[in-house]
Amino acid sequence: MNAIDWVVLATTILGIAGWGIYRTRQTKSGSDYVRGSKALGWPTIGLSVMATQASAITFLSVPGQAYDDGLRFVQFYFGMPLAVLVVSAVVLPFFANQNVVTAYEYLEKRFDVRLRVVGALLFLTQRGLAAGITIYAPAIILSSILGLPLTYMNLFIGVVVIAYTVSGGTEAVSQTQKQQMIVILLGMIIAGVIVAMKLPADIGISGAATLAGATDRMIVVDTEFDLNNRYNLWSGLMGGFFLALSYFGTDQSQVQRYLSGKSISESRFGLLFNAVLKIPMQFGILFVGILLYAFHVFVPAPLHFNPTVETAMEASEVAGEWADLQAQWDEASAVRAQTAMEFVAAENADDRNVDYVYELESSYAELQARMDGIRSEAIALIEQAEPTLETKDTDYVFIGFVLNYMPVGLVGLLVAVILMAAMSSTASELSALGTTTSTDLYQRLFASGASERRMLVASKGFTMMWGVVALLFATWASLLDNLIEAVNILGSIFYGPILGMFLVAFMMKRAGGTATLIGAAVGQVTVLVLFFAEAPLGFLWYNVVGCLGVLAVTGLLVVVLPRMRMKAA
Amino acid sequence: MTKHPENEEQQAERAYNWPVIYGGVVVLLVGYIAVGFVITVWWT
């Protein structure tokens, strides 16, 4: 990155953050800080919900995912519009009519304080750990590719996001997210257009799709039912539905976003904006990956996209074998590029000869398989020679293109896009963590009569505290590799039972607090048993099992034991 | 039984035909999946 890129990067990020702080400098009461102005229209809510869900990893990994595996990842999002409809039609009115600040406050209004505290604690555990990873995951990639120390990257993301989130509360989060999301979407469109423009003239977008199609990268919908395969139509619709229902309906980082609407209608339209746009947006980002795949058919891809790994291997004991693989790779790349040109030309020819096209398509697919084989050998060599290095490199495909092939100025903009995506998700998380700690625990259990002024100081303090926790976690995460995986798994293990608790609250009018607590415990244990027994079940199905487990057990208790029922008010 | 008068927000809510809006989103989702099918069949 050159000086112009750094200026673009700093201006975009600090400009938006500074604007957020300036806009919310008047926030003087605790309730304004956690509730916001309650004056937001649907465009701000819609972009804010979108920015919260889309983390930096969405923009870094998803193009690489399509580069490697094609478009089928989009099925993961098929259940989301239906879940958002349910949240908008059913869940939102429950929260809005009870005038709650957090989702867990609703649990107390419906059951009792125990459920509120359990809900809040589950959220704090899961989100509190995950917030660190939202910072760490992009920081490790950017530090590797920009050659900057990881600690600087963590500190830059963390300090900026803590500054505006602590200063202006939830209102500052929504206001900055609106600006950030607009820049992010524009940046991704520009990136897609530039990749398309850099394809050879004879290839174009349709040629890129032809090449991707020949290697099964254009499979969008897979109807084969397989419980262990996370990307097919059924797991996407069912598992994706329950995951999204839990995320949008019970996760305070989302609930806080849409509850800041001027009216229920504005909140609903903000949510529906996401139901309508999320799939095309993800498809667009995946398609950038398809274009990148075609781009690298003609501009040779490195053997490994992570420059740190390449450098380490070139200096390792197996440097000779690595160079050998590199030579094979370059040779196969050249042949593949030649065949690709002939294949696309034959496909687009006026007198298209089906047999000839088929023959070229087969040889193209064979060449791709050969290159995949060389890649597998390279990965095996890395594992053997440098077992501590990360072998997965899909996260580096998109950012590698940005840094090596984008024009000056736009490089800075695209790096800003990635950093802002990290900041916007982290901001929602910190704000939600601070709000939940201050209202559901501090105010409810220890300081029920606290003044507005005191609550403002407490909320700021707790938001700051979670920011520091996230930053420390991000700094130490590199030392604890397994911990990151554990945190990700933890998320999908807790989500189903939390959703189950809320669904009982909404749907089973007769269920009492004790029955729901027992149901939640049984649902949670069931998921844990399945997980530790290594049941052959894709992780999306844990959400379904956990949620239905809570509903079944609670329902049974209420039917069989009358004292488990809600006492008539 | 007397009916409670609607407040402003409830009146504003009723200005929108929600079942039609929600139906539209479902139709759109079916459309997205259909487009996905077409792409899959066309390029494989």
Coordinates of C-alpha atoms in Angstrom, one line a residue:
Chain A
M1 CA 0.0 0.0 0.0
N2 CA 1.3 3.4 -0.8
A3 CA 0.8 6.8 0.8
I4 CA -2.4 7.6 -1.1
D5 CA -3.9 4.3 0.0
W6 CA -3.1 5.0 3.6
V7 CA -4.7 8.5 3.4
V8 CA -7.9 7.0 1.8
L9 CA -8.0 4.3 4.5
A10 CA -7.5 6.7 7.4
T11 CA -9.9 9.3 6.1
T12 CA -12.7 6.9 5.5
I13 CA -12.4 5.1 8.8
L14 CA -11.7 8.0 11.1
G15 CA -14.1 10.3 9.2
I16 CA -17.0 7.9 9.8
A17 CA -16.0 7.2 13.4
G18 CA -15.5 10.9 14.2
W19 CA -18.9 11.7 12.6
G20 CA -20.6 9.1 14.8
I21 CA -19.0 10.6 18.0
Y22 CA -20.0 14.1 16.9
R23 CA -23.6 13.2 16.1
T24 CA -24.2 11.6 19.5
R25 CA -22.3 14.1 21.7
Q26 CA -25.6 15.1 23.3
T27 CA -26.4 11.7 24.8
K28 CA -26.8 12.5 28.5
S29 CA -29.1 9.8 30.0
G30 CA -28.6 6.1 30.6
S31 CA -31.8 5.2 28.8
D32 CA -30.9 7.2 25.7
Y33 CA -27.5 5.6 25.7
V34 CA -28.9 2.0 25.6
R35 CA -32.2 2.7 23.7
G36 CA -31.0 5.3 21.2
S37 CA -33.2 8.2 20.0
K38 CA -36.0 5.8 18.9
A39 CA -36.2 7.9 15.8
L40 CA -34.5 5.8 13.2
G41 CA -36.1 5.1 9.8
W42 CA -36.1 1.8 8.0
P43 CA -33.0 2.5 5.8
T44 CA -30.8 3.1 8.8
I45 CA -32.2 0.1 10.6
G46 CA -31.9 -2.1 7.5
L47 CA -28.2 -1.1 6.9
S48 CA -27.4 -1.4 10.6
V49 CA -28.9 -4.9 10.8
M50 CA -26.9 -5.8 7.7
A51 CA -23.7 -4.3 9.0
T52 CA -24.0 -6.2 12.3
Q53 CA -24.4 -9.6 10.6
A54 CA -21.7 -9.1 7.9
S55 CA -18.3 -9.3 9.6
A56 CA -15.0 -8.7 8.0
I57 CA -14.7 -12.5 7.4
T58 CA -17.8 -12.2 5.2
F59 CA -15.9 -10.1 2.8
L60 CA -12.5 -11.7 3.2
S61 CA -13.6 -15.4 3.2
V62 CA -16.7 -15.6 1.0
P63 CA -15.0 -14.7 -2.4
G64 CA -12.3 -17.3 -1.5
Q65 CA -14.9 -19.8 -0.6
A66 CA -16.4 -19.5 -4.1
Y67 CA -12.9 -19.5 -5.7
D68 CA -12.3 -22.8 -4.1
D69 CA -15.8 -24.5 -3.8
G70 CA -18.2 -22.5 -6.0
L71 CA -21.5 -20.9 -5.3
R72 CA -23.2 -23.5 -3.2
F73 CA -22.4 -21.6 0.0
V74 CA -25.3 -19.3 -0.8
Q75 CA -27.8 -22.0 0.3
F76 CA -26.7 -21.3 3.9
Y77 CA -28.7 -18.1 3.6
F78 CA -31.9 -19.6 2.2
G79 CA -33.6 -20.0 5.6
M80 CA -32.9 -16.4 6.6
P81 CA -35.7 -14.6 4.8
L82 CA -38.3 -16.9 6.4
A83 CA -36.7 -16.5 9.8
V84 CA -36.7 -12.7 9.4
L85 CA -40.4 -12.8 8.4
V86 CA -41.2 -14.7 11.6
V87 CA -39.2 -12.2 13.7
S88 CA -40.8 -9.2 12.0
A89 CA -44.4 -10.6 12.2
V90 CA -44.3 -12.4 15.6
V91 CA -41.2 -11.6 17.7
L92 CA -40.9 -7.9 17.2
P93 CA -44.4 -7.0 18.4
F94 CA -43.8 -9.0 21.6
F95 CA -40.7 -6.9 22.3
A96 CA -42.1 -3.6 21.2
N97 CA -45.4 -3.9 23.0
Q98 CA -43.6 -4.7 26.3
N99 CA -41.3 -1.8 25.7
V100 CA -38.2 -3.8 26.6
V101 CA -34.5 -2.7 26.2
T102 CA -33.1 -6.2 25.9
A103 CA -34.5 -9.5 24.7
Y104 CA -33.8 -11.0 28.1
E105 CA -35.9 -8.4 29.9
Y106 CA -38.8 -9.8 28.0
L107 CA -38.1 -13.2 29.6
E108 CA -38.7 -11.7 33.0
K109 CA -41.9 -10.0 32.0
R110 CA -43.1 -13.4 30.6
F111 CA -41.7 -15.8 33.3
D112 CA -39.6 -14.5 36.1
V113 CA -36.1 -13.0 36.9
R114 CA -34.4 -16.4 36.7
L115 CA -35.0 -16.8 33.0
R116 CA -33.8 -13.2 32.4
V117 CA -30.5 -13.8 34.2
V118 CA -30.0 -17.2 32.5
G119 CA -30.7 -15.7 29.1
A120 CA -28.4 -12.7 29.7
L121 CA -25.6 -14.9 31.0
L122 CA -25.7 -17.3 28.1
F123 CA -25.6 -14.3 25.7
L124 CA -22.7 -12.7 27.6
T125 CA -20.6 -15.9 27.6
Q126 CA -21.1 -16.6 24.0
R127 CA -21.0 -13.1 22.5
G128 CA -18.3 -11.9 25.0
L129 CA -15.9 -14.5 23.7
A130 CA -16.9 -14.1 20.0
A131 CA -16.4 -10.3 20.0
G132 CA -12.6 -10.9 20.4
I133 CA -12.6 -13.1 17.3
T134 CA -14.6 -10.5 15.3
I135 CA -11.5 -8.3 15.7
Y136 CA -8.8 -11.0 15.6
A137 CA -9.9 -13.0 12.5
P138 CA -9.4 -10.1 10.0
A139 CA -6.5 -8.7 12.0
I140 CA -4.4 -11.8 11.5
I141 CA -5.1 -11.9 7.8
L142 CA -4.4 -8.2 7.2
S143 CA -1.3 -8.2 9.4
S144 CA 0.1 -11.1 7.4
I145 CA -0.6 -9.6 4.0
L146 CA 0.4 -6.0 4.9
G147 CA 3.4 -7.1 6.9
L148 CA 2.3 -5.2 10.0
P149 CA 2.5 -6.6 13.5
L150 CA -0.7 -8.3 14.6
T151 CA -0.9 -6.3 17.8
Y152 CA -1.0 -3.0 15.8
M153 CA -3.9 -4.3 13.7
N154 CA -5.8 -5.5 16.8
L155 CA -5.2 -2.2 18.5
F156 CA -6.3 0.0 15.6
I157 CA -9.6 -1.9 15.1
G158 CA -10.2 -2.2 18.8
V159 CA -9.4 1.4 19.9
V160 CA -11.4 3.1 17.1
V161 CA -14.5 0.9 17.7
I162 CA -14.3 1.3 21.5
A163 CA -14.0 5.1 21.1
Y164 CA -17.2 5.6 19.2
T165 CA -19.2 2.8 20.8
V166 CA -18.4 3.9 24.3
S167 CA -18.8 7.6 23.5
G168 CA -22.2 7.5 21.8
G169 CA -23.8 4.2 22.7
T170 CA -26.3 2.4 20.5
E171 CA -27.2 5.6 18.5
A172 CA -23.5 6.0 17.5
V173 CA -23.4 2.4 16.4
S174 CA -26.5 2.7 14.1
Q175 CA -25.4 6.0 12.6
T176 CA -21.8 4.8 11.8
Q177 CA -23.1 1.5 10.5
K178 CA -25.3 3.3 8.0
Q179 CA -22.2 5.1 6.5
Q180 CA -20.0 2.1 6.8
M181 CA -22.4 -0.2 5.1
I182 CA -22.8 2.2 2.1
V183 CA -19.0 2.4 1.7
I184 CA -18.7 -1.4 2.1
L185 CA -21.4 -2.2 -0.6
L186 CA -19.9 0.4 -3.0
G187 CA -16.4 -1.0 -2.4
M188 CA -17.5 -4.6 -3.2
I189 CA -19.3 -3.5 -6.4
I190 CA -16.1 -1.6 -7.5
A191 CA -14.0 -4.7 -6.7
G192 CA -16.3 -6.9 -8.7
V193 CA -16.3 -4.6 -11.7
I194 CA -12.5 -4.4 -11.6
V195 CA -12.0 -8.1 -11.5
A196 CA -14.4 -8.4 -14.5
M197 CA -12.5 -5.7 -16.4
K198 CA -9.2 -7.6 -15.9
L199 CA -10.5 -10.7 -17.5
P200 CA -9.2 -11.3 -21.0
A201 CA -11.4 -9.7 -23.6
D202 CA -12.4 -13.0 -25.2
I203 CA -13.5 -14.4 -21.9
G204 CA -15.7 -11.9 -20.2
I205 CA -18.3 -12.7 -17.5
S206 CA -20.0 -15.5 -19.4
G207 CA -16.7 -17.1 -20.2
A208 CA -15.8 -17.0 -16.5
A209 CA -19.1 -18.7 -15.7
T210 CA -18.3 -21.4 -18.4
L211 CA -14.9 -22.1 -16.9
A212 CA -16.3 -22.2 -13.3
G213 CA -19.2 -24.4 -14.5
A214 CA -16.8 -26.9 -16.0
T215 CA -15.3 -27.4 -12.6
D216 CA -18.7 -27.7 -10.7
R217 CA -18.3 -24.2 -9.2
M218 CA -21.7 -23.0 -10.6
I219 CA -23.8 -25.4 -8.5
V220 CA -26.1 -23.0 -6.6
V221 CA -28.8 -25.4 -5.5
D222 CA -28.0 -28.9 -4.4
T223 CA -31.2 -30.9 -3.7
E224 CA -29.5 -34.1 -2.4
F225 CA -30.5 -34.7 1.2
D226 CA -27.4 -35.4 3.4
L227 CA -27.5 -34.6 7.1
N228 CA -23.7 -34.3 7.2
N229 CA -23.5 -31.8 4.3
R230 CA -24.0 -28.3 5.5
Y231 CA -24.5 -26.8 2.0
N232 CA -27.6 -28.3 0.5
L233 CA -31.1 -26.9 0.0
W234 CA -32.6 -28.7 3.0
S235 CA -29.9 -27.9 5.6
G236 CA -29.9 -24.3 4.2
L237 CA -33.7 -24.0 4.5
M238 CA -34.2 -25.8 7.8
G239 CA -30.9 -25.3 9.7
G240 CA -30.4 -21.8 8.3
F241 CA -34.0 -21.0 9.4
F242 CA -33.4 -22.0 13.0
L243 CA -30.0 -20.4 13.1
A244 CA -31.3 -17.1 11.7
L245 CA -34.4 -17.2 13.9
S246 CA -32.2 -17.6 17.0
Y247 CA -29.8 -14.9 15.8
F248 CA -32.4 -12.3 14.8
G249 CA -34.9 -13.1 17.5
T250 CA -32.8 -13.6 20.6
D251 CA -29.3 -12.2 20.1
Q252 CA -29.2 -8.7 21.7
S253 CA -26.7 -7.4 19.2
Q254 CA -29.5 -7.7 16.5
V255 CA -32.5 -7.1 18.8
Q256 CA -31.0 -3.8 19.9
R257 CA -30.6 -2.7 16.3
Y258 CA -34.1 -3.1 15.2
L259 CA -35.7 -2.0 18.5
S260 CA -34.3 1.5 17.9
G261 CA -36.9 2.1 15.1
K262 CA -39.3 5.1 15.1
S263 CA -42.2 2.6 15.0
I264 CA -42.9 -1.1 14.6
S265 CA -43.5 -0.5 10.9
E266 CA -40.0 1.1 10.4
S267 CA -38.4 -1.8 12.3
R268 CA -40.2 -4.3 10.2
F269 CA -39.2 -2.7 6.9
G270 CA -35.6 -2.5 8.2
L271 CA -35.7 -6.3 8.8
L272 CA -37.5 -7.1 5.6
F273 CA -34.8 -5.0 3.7
N274 CA -32.4 -7.7 4.9
A275 CA -34.8 -10.6 4.0
V276 CA -34.9 -9.3 0.4
L277 CA -31.3 -8.2 -0.1
K278 CA -29.2 -10.7 1.9
I279 CA -29.3 -13.5 -0.7
P280 CA -28.5 -11.3 -3.7
M281 CA -25.7 -9.6 -1.7
Q282 CA -24.1 -13.0 -0.7
F283 CA -24.5 -14.2 -4.2
G284 CA -22.8 -11.1 -5.5
I285 CA -19.9 -11.5 -3.1
L286 CA -19.6 -15.2 -4.1
F287 CA -19.7 -14.3 -7.7
V288 CA -16.7 -12.0 -7.2
G289 CA -14.9 -15.2 -6.2
I290 CA -16.0 -16.9 -9.4
L291 CA -14.6 -14.0 -11.4
L292 CA -11.4 -14.2 -9.3
Y293 CA -11.2 -17.9 -10.2
A294 CA -11.4 -17.1 -13.9
F295 CA -8.9 -14.2 -13.5
H296 CA -6.4 -16.6 -12.0
V297 CA -6.8 -19.1 -14.8
F298 CA -5.1 -16.5 -17.0
V299 CA -2.9 -14.6 -14.4
P300 CA -1.2 -17.5 -12.6
A301 CA -2.2 -17.9 -9.0
P302 CA 0.5 -18.5 -6.4
L303 CA 0.8 -22.1 -5.1
H304 CA -0.3 -20.8 -1.8
F305 CA -2.2 -17.5 -1.3
N306 CA -0.8 -16.7 2.1
P307 CA 2.5 -14.9 1.5
T308 CA 3.8 -15.8 5.0
V309 CA 3.4 -19.5 4.2
E310 CA 5.1 -19.1 0.8
T311 CA 8.1 -17.3 2.3
A312 CA 8.4 -19.8 5.1
M313 CA 8.3 -22.8 2.7
E314 CA 10.9 -21.2 0.4
A315 CA 13.2 -20.9 3.4
S316 CA 12.4 -24.4 4.9
E317 CA 14.3 -27.7 4.8
V318 CA 12.0 -28.9 2.1
A319 CA 12.6 -25.8 -0.1
G320 CA 13.7 -28.1 -3.0
E321 CA 10.5 -30.1 -3.0
W322 CA 8.5 -26.9 -2.7
A323 CA 10.3 -25.5 -5.8
D324 CA 9.6 -28.7 -7.6
L325 CA 5.9 -28.5 -6.9
Q326 CA 6.0 -24.8 -7.9
A327 CA 7.5 -25.7 -11.3
Q328 CA 4.8 -28.4 -11.8
W329 CA 2.2 -25.8 -10.8
D330 CA 3.4 -23.2 -13.2
E331 CA 3.6 -25.6 -16.1
A332 CA 0.0 -26.9 -15.4
S333 CA -1.2 -23.3 -15.1
A334 CA 0.1 -22.4 -18.5
V335 CA -1.5 -25.5 -20.1
R336 CA -4.8 -24.8 -18.3
A337 CA -4.8 -21.2 -19.5
Q338 CA -4.3 -22.3 -23.1
T339 CA -7.0 -25.0 -22.9
A340 CA -9.4 -22.5 -21.2
M341 CA -9.0 -20.0 -24.1
E342 CA -9.7 -22.8 -26.7
F343 CA -12.7 -24.1 -24.6
V344 CA -14.4 -20.8 -24.3
A345 CA -13.8 -19.9 -27.9
A346 CA -15.3 -23.3 -29.0
E347 CA -18.3 -22.8 -26.7
N348 CA -19.0 -19.3 -28.2
A349 CA -18.2 -20.2 -31.8
D350 CA -21.0 -19.5 -34.3
D351 CA -20.7 -23.1 -35.7
R352 CA -20.5 -24.6 -32.2
N353 CA -19.4 -28.3 -32.4
V354 CA -20.9 -30.1 -29.4
D355 CA -18.4 -33.0 -29.4
Y356 CA -15.4 -30.6 -29.7
V357 CA -16.7 -28.4 -26.8
Y358 CA -17.3 -31.5 -24.7
E359 CA -13.8 -32.8 -25.4
L360 CA -12.2 -29.5 -24.4
E361 CA -14.4 -29.2 -21.3
S362 CA -13.2 -32.7 -20.2
S363 CA -9.5 -31.8 -20.7
Y364 CA -10.0 -28.5 -18.9
A365 CA -11.6 -30.3 -16.0
E366 CA -8.8 -32.8 -16.0
L367 CA -6.2 -30.0 -15.9
Q368 CA -8.1 -28.5 -13.0
A369 CA -8.0 -31.8 -11.2
R370 CA -4.3 -32.1 -11.8
M371 CA -3.7 -28.7 -10.3
D372 CA -5.9 -29.6 -7.3
G373 CA -3.7 -32.6 -6.9
I374 CA -0.5 -30.4 -6.9
R375 CA -2.2 -28.1 -4.3
S376 CA -2.9 -31.1 -2.1
E377 CA 0.7 -32.2 -2.3
A378 CA 1.8 -28.7 -1.4
I379 CA -0.6 -28.6 1.6
A380 CA 0.7 -32.0 2.8
L381 CA 4.3 -30.7 2.4
I382 CA 3.4 -27.6 4.6
E383 CA 1.9 -29.8 7.2
Q384 CA 5.0 -32.0 7.2
A385 CA 7.6 -29.3 7.2
E386 CA 6.0 -26.4 9.2
P387 CA 3.1 -28.0 11.2
T388 CA 2.4 -24.7 13.0
L389 CA 1.5 -22.8 9.8
E390 CA -2.2 -22.4 8.7
T391 CA -2.7 -24.4 5.5
K392 CA -6.1 -23.0 4.6
D393 CA -5.6 -20.0 2.3
T394 CA -9.0 -19.1 0.9
D395 CA -9.2 -16.1 3.2
Y396 CA -6.2 -14.6 1.3
V397 CA -7.6 -14.9 -2.3
F398 CA -9.6 -11.7 -2.3
I399 CA -7.3 -9.5 -0.3
G400 CA -4.4 -10.8 -2.4
F401 CA -6.1 -9.6 -5.5
V402 CA -6.9 -6.2 -3.9
L403 CA -3.3 -5.6 -2.9
N404 CA -1.7 -6.8 -6.1
Y405 CA -4.0 -5.9 -8.9
M406 CA -6.3 -3.0 -7.8
P407 CA -5.5 0.7 -8.7
V408 CA -3.9 3.0 -6.2
G409 CA -6.4 4.6 -3.9
L410 CA -8.9 1.8 -4.3
V411 CA -6.5 -0.5 -2.4
G412 CA -6.9 1.8 0.6
L413 CA -10.7 1.9 0.1
L414 CA -11.0 -1.9 0.0
V415 CA -8.8 -2.4 3.1
A416 CA -11.0 0.2 4.8
V417 CA -14.0 -1.9 3.7
I418 CA -12.6 -4.9 5.5
L419 CA -11.7 -3.0 8.6
M420 CA -15.1 -1.2 8.8
A421 CA -16.9 -4.5 8.4
A422 CA -15.0 -5.7 11.5
M423 CA -15.7 -2.5 13.3
S424 CA -19.4 -2.4 12.5
S425 CA -20.0 -6.0 13.8
T426 CA -17.9 -5.4 16.9
A427 CA -19.7 -2.2 17.7
S428 CA -23.1 -3.9 17.8
E429 CA -21.6 -6.7 19.9
L430 CA -19.9 -4.3 22.4
S431 CA -23.0 -2.1 22.7
A432 CA -25.2 -5.2 23.2
L433 CA -22.8 -6.7 25.8
G434 CA -22.7 -3.4 27.7
T435 CA -26.4 -2.9 27.6
T436 CA -27.2 -6.4 28.8
T437 CA -24.7 -6.2 31.6
S438 CA -25.9 -2.8 32.8
T439 CA -29.7 -3.4 32.5
D440 CA -30.2 -7.1 33.0
L441 CA -27.6 -7.7 35.7
Y442 CA -26.4 -4.4 37.3
Q443 CA -29.6 -2.4 37.3
R444 CA -31.9 -5.3 37.9
L445 CA -30.0 -7.1 40.6
F446 CA -27.9 -4.4 42.3
A447 CA -29.0 -0.9 41.5
S448 CA -32.8 -0.8 40.8
G449 CA -33.2 2.8 41.9
A450 CA -30.1 4.2 40.1
S451 CA -30.4 7.6 38.5
E452 CA -30.2 8.2 34.8
R453 CA -26.8 9.8 35.3
R454 CA -25.5 6.8 37.2
M455 CA -26.9 4.4 34.6
L456 CA -25.1 6.4 31.8
V457 CA -21.8 6.1 33.6
A458 CA -22.4 2.4 34.4
S459 CA -23.4 1.6 30.8
K460 CA -20.4 3.4 29.4
G461 CA -18.2 1.6 31.9
F462 CA -19.6 -1.9 31.0
T463 CA -19.3 -1.2 27.3
M464 CA -15.7 -0.1 27.8
M465 CA -15.0 -3.2 29.9
W466 CA -16.3 -5.5 27.2
G467 CA -14.2 -3.6 24.6
V468 CA -11.1 -4.2 26.6
V469 CA -12.0 -7.9 27.2
A470 CA -12.5 -8.3 23.4
L471 CA -9.2 -6.6 22.6
L472 CA -7.3 -8.7 25.1
F473 CA -8.9 -11.8 23.8
A474 CA -7.9 -10.8 20.2
T475 CA -4.3 -10.1 21.4
W476 CA -4.0 -13.5 23.0
A477 CA -6.1 -15.5 20.5
S478 CA -3.0 -16.3 18.4
L479 CA -1.6 -18.2 21.3
L480 CA -4.7 -20.3 21.7
D481 CA -5.6 -21.8 18.3
N482 CA -8.0 -24.4 19.6
L483 CA -9.8 -21.8 21.7
I484 CA -11.1 -20.0 18.5
E485 CA -12.6 -23.2 17.2
A486 CA -14.1 -23.9 20.6
V487 CA -15.7 -20.5 20.7
N488 CA -17.2 -21.0 17.2
I489 CA -18.6 -24.4 18.2
L490 CA -19.9 -22.9 21.5
G491 CA -22.0 -20.5 19.5
S492 CA -23.9 -23.2 17.6
I493 CA -24.3 -25.3 20.8
F494 CA -26.0 -22.5 22.8
Y495 CA -28.1 -21.1 20.1
G496 CA -30.8 -23.8 19.8
P497 CA -31.8 -23.9 23.5
I498 CA -31.9 -20.1 23.8
L499 CA -34.3 -20.0 20.8
G500 CA -36.3 -22.8 22.5
M501 CA -36.7 -20.6 25.6
F502 CA -38.0 -17.7 23.6
L503 CA -40.3 -19.8 21.5
V504 CA -41.8 -21.3 24.7
A505 CA -42.4 -17.7 25.9
F506 CA -44.1 -16.7 22.7
M507 CA -46.1 -19.8 21.9
M508 CA -46.9 -21.8 25.1
K509 CA -49.1 -19.5 27.1
R510 CA -49.4 -22.0 30.0
A511 CA -45.7 -22.8 30.4
G512 CA -44.2 -21.6 33.7
G513 CA -40.6 -20.5 34.5
T514 CA -39.5 -23.7 36.1
A515 CA -40.8 -25.9 33.3
T516 CA -39.0 -23.7 30.8
L517 CA -35.7 -23.8 32.8
I518 CA -35.9 -27.6 33.0
G519 CA -36.7 -27.8 29.2
A520 CA -33.8 -25.5 28.4
A521 CA -31.4 -27.6 30.6
V522 CA -32.5 -30.9 28.9
G523 CA -32.3 -29.3 25.4
Q524 CA -28.8 -28.1 26.2
V525 CA -27.6 -31.4 27.6
T526 CA -29.0 -33.2 24.5
V527 CA -27.0 -30.9 22.2
L528 CA -23.8 -31.4 24.3
V529 CA -24.3 -35.2 24.2
L530 CA -24.7 -35.2 20.4
F531 CA -21.6 -33.0 20.1
F532 CA -19.3 -35.0 22.4
A533 CA -20.6 -38.3 20.9
E534 CA -19.6 -36.9 17.5
A535 CA -23.0 -37.6 16.0
P536 CA -22.9 -37.5 12.2
L537 CA -24.8 -34.3 12.1
G538 CA -23.9 -31.0 10.4
F539 CA -23.6 -28.2 12.9
L540 CA -26.6 -26.4 11.6
W541 CA -28.8 -29.2 12.8
Y542 CA -27.7 -28.6 16.4
N543 CA -29.9 -25.5 16.4
V544 CA -32.9 -27.5 15.3
V545 CA -32.4 -30.3 17.8
G546 CA -31.7 -27.9 20.7
C547 CA -34.7 -25.8 20.0
L548 CA -37.2 -28.6 19.5
G549 CA -35.8 -30.4 22.6
V550 CA -36.7 -27.4 24.8
L551 CA -40.2 -27.2 23.2
A552 CA -40.9 -30.9 23.6
V553 CA -39.7 -31.2 27.2
T554 CA -41.4 -28.0 28.4
G555 CA -44.6 -28.9 26.6
L556 CA -44.6 -32.4 28.2
L557 CA -44.0 -31.0 31.7
V558 CA -46.8 -28.5 31.4
V559 CA -49.2 -31.2 30.2
V560 CA -48.2 -33.8 32.8
L561 CA -47.6 -31.7 35.9
P562 CA -50.2 -29.0 36.6
R563 CA -47.9 -27.2 39.0
M564 CA -45.5 -26.5 36.2
R565 CA -48.1 -24.3 34.6
M566 CA -48.1 -20.5 34.7
K567 CA -50.2 -19.2 37.6
A568 CA -53.2 -17.2 36.4
A569 CA -52.5 -13.5 36.9
Chain B
M1 CA -67.4 -5.3 25.4
T2 CA -66.0 -1.9 24.4
K3 CA -63.2 -1.9 22.0
H4 CA -60.1 0.1 23.0
P5 CA -59.4 3.0 20.6
E6 CA -56.3 2.4 18.5
N7 CA -53.2 4.5 19.3
E8 CA -51.4 6.3 16.5
E9 CA -48.8 3.6 16.0
Q10 CA -51.5 0.9 15.6
Q11 CA -53.3 3.0 13.1
A12 CA -50.0 3.5 11.2
E13 CA -49.5 -0.3 11.3
R14 CA -52.8 -0.9 9.7
A15 CA -51.9 1.4 6.8
Y16 CA -49.8 -1.5 5.4
N17 CA -51.1 -4.7 4.1
W18 CA -48.7 -6.9 6.0
P19 CA -49.9 -10.3 4.7
V20 CA -49.3 -9.1 1.1
I21 CA -45.9 -7.7 2.0
Y22 CA -44.8 -11.0 3.7
G23 CA -46.3 -13.0 0.8
G24 CA -44.2 -10.9 -1.6
V25 CA -41.0 -11.7 0.4
V26 CA -41.8 -15.5 0.3
V27 CA -42.5 -15.3 -3.5
L28 CA -39.2 -13.5 -3.9
L29 CA -37.4 -16.2 -2.0
V30 CA -38.9 -18.9 -4.2
G31 CA -37.8 -16.8 -7.1
Y32 CA -34.2 -16.7 -5.8
I33 CA -34.1 -20.5 -5.4
A34 CA -35.6 -20.9 -8.9
V35 CA -32.9 -18.7 -10.4
G36 CA -30.3 -20.8 -8.5
F37 CA -31.8 -23.9 -10.1
V38 CA -31.6 -22.4 -13.5
I39 CA -27.9 -21.4 -13.0
T40 CA -27.1 -24.8 -11.7
V41 CA -28.7 -26.6 -14.7
W42 CA -27.4 -24.2 -17.3
W43 CA -23.7 -24.4 -16.3
T44 CA -23.4 -28.1 -15.3

